[in-house]
Coordinates of N, CA and C in Angstrom, one line a residue:
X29 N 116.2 119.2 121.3 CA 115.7 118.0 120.7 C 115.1 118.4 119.3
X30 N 115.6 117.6 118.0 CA 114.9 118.1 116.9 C 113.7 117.6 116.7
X31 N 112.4 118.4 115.7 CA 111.3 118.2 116.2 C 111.3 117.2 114.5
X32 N 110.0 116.7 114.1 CA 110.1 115.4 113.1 C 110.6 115.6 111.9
X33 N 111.5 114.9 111.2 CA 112.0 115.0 109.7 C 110.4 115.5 108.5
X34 N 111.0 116.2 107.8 CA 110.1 116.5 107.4 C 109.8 115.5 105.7
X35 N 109.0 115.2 105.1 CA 108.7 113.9 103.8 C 108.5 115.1 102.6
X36 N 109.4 114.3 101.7 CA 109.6 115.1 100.5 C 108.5 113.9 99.8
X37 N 107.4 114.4 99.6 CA 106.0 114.0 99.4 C 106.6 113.5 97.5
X38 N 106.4 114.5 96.4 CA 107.0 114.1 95.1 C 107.8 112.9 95.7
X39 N 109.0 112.9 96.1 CA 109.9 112.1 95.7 C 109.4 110.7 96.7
X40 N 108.7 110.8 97.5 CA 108.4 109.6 97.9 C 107.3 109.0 97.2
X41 N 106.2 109.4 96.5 CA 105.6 108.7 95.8 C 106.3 107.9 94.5
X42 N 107.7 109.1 94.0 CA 108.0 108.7 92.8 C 109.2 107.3 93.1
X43 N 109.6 107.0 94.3 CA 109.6 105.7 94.7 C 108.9 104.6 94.0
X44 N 107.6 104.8 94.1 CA 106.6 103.2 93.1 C 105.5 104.2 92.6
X45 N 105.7 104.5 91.2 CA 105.0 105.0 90.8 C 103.9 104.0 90.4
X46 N 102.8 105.3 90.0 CA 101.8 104.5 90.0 C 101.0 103.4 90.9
X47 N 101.5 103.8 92.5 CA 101.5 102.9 94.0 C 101.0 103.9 94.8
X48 N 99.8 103.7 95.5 CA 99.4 104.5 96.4 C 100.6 104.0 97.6
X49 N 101.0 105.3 97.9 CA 102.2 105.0 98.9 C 101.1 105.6 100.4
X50 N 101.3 104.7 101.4 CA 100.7 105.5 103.1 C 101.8 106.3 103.4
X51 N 101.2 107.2 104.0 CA 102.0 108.1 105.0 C 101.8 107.7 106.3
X52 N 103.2 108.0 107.3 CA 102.8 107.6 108.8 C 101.8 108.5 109.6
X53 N 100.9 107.8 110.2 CA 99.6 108.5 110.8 C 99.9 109.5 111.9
X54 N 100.8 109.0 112.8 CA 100.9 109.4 114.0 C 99.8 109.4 115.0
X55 N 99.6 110.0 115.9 CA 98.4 110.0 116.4 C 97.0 110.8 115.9
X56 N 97.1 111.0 114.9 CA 95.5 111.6 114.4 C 95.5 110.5 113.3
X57 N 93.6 110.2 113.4 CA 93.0 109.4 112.6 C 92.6 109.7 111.7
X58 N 93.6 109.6 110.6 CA 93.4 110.1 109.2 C 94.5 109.2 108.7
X59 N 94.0 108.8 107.2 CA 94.8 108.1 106.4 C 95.4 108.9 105.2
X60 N 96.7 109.0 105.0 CA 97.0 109.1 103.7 C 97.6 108.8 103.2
X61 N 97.1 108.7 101.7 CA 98.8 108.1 100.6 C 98.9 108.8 100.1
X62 N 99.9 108.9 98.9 CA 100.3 109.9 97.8 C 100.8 109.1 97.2
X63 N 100.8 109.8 95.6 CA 100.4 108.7 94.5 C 101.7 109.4 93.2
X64 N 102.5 109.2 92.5 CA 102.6 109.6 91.4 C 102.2 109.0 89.9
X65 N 101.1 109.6 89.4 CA 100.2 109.1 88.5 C 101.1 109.8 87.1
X66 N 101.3 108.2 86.4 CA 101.6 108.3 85.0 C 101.0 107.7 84.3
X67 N 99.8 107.5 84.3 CA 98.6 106.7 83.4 C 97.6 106.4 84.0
X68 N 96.9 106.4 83.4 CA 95.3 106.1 84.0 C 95.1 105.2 85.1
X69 N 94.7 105.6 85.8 CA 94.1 105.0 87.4 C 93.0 104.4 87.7
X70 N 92.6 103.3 87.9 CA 91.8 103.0 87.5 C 90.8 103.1 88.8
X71 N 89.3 102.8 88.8 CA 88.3 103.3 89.7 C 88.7 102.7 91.2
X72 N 88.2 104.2 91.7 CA 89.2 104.1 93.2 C 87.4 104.0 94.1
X73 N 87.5 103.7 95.2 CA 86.1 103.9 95.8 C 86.1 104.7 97.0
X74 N 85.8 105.7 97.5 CA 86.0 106.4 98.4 C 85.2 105.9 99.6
X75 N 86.1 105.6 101.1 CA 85.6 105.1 102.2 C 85.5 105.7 103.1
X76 N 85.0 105.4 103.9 CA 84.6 106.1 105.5 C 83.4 107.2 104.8
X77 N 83.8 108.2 105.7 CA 82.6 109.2 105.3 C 83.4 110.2 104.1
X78 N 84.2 109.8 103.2 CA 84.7 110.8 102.6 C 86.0 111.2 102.2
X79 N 86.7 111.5 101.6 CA 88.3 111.8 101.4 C 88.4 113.1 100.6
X80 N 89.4 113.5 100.5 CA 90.0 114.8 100.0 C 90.9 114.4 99.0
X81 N 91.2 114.8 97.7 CA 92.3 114.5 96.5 C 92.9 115.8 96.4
X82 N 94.3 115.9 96.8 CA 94.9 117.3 96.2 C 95.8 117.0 95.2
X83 N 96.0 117.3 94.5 CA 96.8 117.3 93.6 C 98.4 118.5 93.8
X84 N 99.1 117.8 94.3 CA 100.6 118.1 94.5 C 101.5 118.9 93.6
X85 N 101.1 118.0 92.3 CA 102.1 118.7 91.4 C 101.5 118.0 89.8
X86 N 101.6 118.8 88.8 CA 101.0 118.1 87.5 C 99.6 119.2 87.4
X87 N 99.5 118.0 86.8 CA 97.5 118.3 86.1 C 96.9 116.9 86.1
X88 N 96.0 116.9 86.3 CA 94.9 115.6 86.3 C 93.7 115.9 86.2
X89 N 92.8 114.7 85.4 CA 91.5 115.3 85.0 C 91.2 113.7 86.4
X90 N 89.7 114.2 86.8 CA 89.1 112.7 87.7 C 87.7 112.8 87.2
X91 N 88.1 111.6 86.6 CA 86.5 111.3 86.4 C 85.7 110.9 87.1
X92 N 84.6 111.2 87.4 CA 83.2 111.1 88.8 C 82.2 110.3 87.2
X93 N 81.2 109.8 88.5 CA 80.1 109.1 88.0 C 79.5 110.0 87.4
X94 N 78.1 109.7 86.5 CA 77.0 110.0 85.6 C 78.1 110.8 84.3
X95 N 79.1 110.6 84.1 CA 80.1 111.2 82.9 C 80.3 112.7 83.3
X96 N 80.5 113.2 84.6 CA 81.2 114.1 85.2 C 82.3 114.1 85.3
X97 N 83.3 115.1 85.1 CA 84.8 115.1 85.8 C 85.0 116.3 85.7
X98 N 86.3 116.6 86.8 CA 87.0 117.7 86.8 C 88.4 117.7 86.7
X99 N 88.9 118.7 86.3 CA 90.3 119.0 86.2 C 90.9 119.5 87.4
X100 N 92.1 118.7 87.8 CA 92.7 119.7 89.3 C 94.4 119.9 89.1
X101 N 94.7 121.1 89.1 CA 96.1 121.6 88.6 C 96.8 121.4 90.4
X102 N 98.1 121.8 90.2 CA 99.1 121.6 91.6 C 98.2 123.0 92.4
X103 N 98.3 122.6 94.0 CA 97.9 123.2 94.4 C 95.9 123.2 94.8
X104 N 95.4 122.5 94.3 CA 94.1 122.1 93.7 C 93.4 120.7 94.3
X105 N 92.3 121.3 95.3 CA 92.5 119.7 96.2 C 89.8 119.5 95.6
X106 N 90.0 118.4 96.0 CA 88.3 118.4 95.6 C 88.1 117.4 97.0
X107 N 86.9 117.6 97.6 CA 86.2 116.9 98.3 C 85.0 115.7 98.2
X108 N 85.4 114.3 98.1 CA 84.1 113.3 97.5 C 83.7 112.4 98.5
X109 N 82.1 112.6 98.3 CA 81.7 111.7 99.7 C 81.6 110.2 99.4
X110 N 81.5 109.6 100.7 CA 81.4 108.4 100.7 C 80.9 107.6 99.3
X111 N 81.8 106.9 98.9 CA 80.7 105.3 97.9 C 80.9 106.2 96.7
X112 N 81.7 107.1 95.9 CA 82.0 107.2 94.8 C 83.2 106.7 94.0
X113 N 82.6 106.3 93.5 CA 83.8 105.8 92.3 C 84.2 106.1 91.4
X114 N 85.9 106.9 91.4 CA 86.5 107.7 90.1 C 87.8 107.2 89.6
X115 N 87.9 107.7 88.9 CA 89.2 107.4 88.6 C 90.1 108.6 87.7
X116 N 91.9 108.7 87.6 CA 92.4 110.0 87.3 C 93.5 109.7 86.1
X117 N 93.4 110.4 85.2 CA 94.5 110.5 84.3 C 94.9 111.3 84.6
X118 N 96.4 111.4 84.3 CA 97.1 112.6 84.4 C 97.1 113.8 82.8
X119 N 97.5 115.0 82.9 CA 97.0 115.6 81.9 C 98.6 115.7 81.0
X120 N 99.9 115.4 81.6 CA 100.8 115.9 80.6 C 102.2 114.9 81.6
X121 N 102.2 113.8 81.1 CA 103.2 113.1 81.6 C 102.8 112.7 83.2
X122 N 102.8 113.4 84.3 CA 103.1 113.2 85.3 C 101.9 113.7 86.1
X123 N 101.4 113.0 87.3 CA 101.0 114.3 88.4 C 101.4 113.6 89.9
X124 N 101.2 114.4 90.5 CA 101.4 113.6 92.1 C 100.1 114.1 92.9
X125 N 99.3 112.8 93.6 CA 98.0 113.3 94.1 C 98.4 112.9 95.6
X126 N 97.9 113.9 96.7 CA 97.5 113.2 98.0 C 96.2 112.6 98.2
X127 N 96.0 111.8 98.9 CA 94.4 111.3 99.3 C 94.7 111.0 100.6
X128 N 93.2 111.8 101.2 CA 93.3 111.7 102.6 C 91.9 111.4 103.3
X129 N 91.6 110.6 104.4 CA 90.7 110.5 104.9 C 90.4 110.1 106.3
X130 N 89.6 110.8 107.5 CA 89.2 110.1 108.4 C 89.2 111.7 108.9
X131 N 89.4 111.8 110.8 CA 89.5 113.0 111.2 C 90.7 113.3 111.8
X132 N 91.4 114.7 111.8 CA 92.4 115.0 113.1 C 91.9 114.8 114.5

């Protein structure tokens, strides 16, 4: 019996860009989308207790409150807690971000 197809994460977000796309949950309670970011994004609010941003492929700067931000290259993931509000440019055309939240 084959075991699950596996999601070509890039190409599925680059389906609707700029569209947080969901991923299927299966049985663990965690959410995620992936995103391919070609322009500014505008303030996102982080729910439950928390989410994780990795950054897939690209470069992207996220801007955090009090005029903080960070840069996250492919490979490159940041942890933000609950009730913050950021938002991400991409640094050179393109990036692809995962967002994920809840528990396994």
């Amino acid at each position: 019996m084959p075991g699950p197809a596996p999601l070509h994460l890039p190409r599925l977000a680059a389906a609707q860009s700029d569209t947080w796309v969901a991923l299927p949950a299966g049985e663990a309670l965690v959410s995620q989308h992936v995103l391919q970011l070609t322009r500014k994004l505008p303030g996102q609010q982080v729910q439950g207790a928390g989410e994780w941003v990795l950054c897939l492929s690209g470069e992207v700067v996220i801007d955090l409150p009090a005029g903080q931000w960070l840069r996250l290259q492919a490979g490159e993931t940041v942890a933000l807690p609950a009730g913050v509000v950021w938002s991400a440019v991409p640094m050179s055309g393109e990036a692809v971000l995962l967002r994920s939240s809840g528990t396994l």
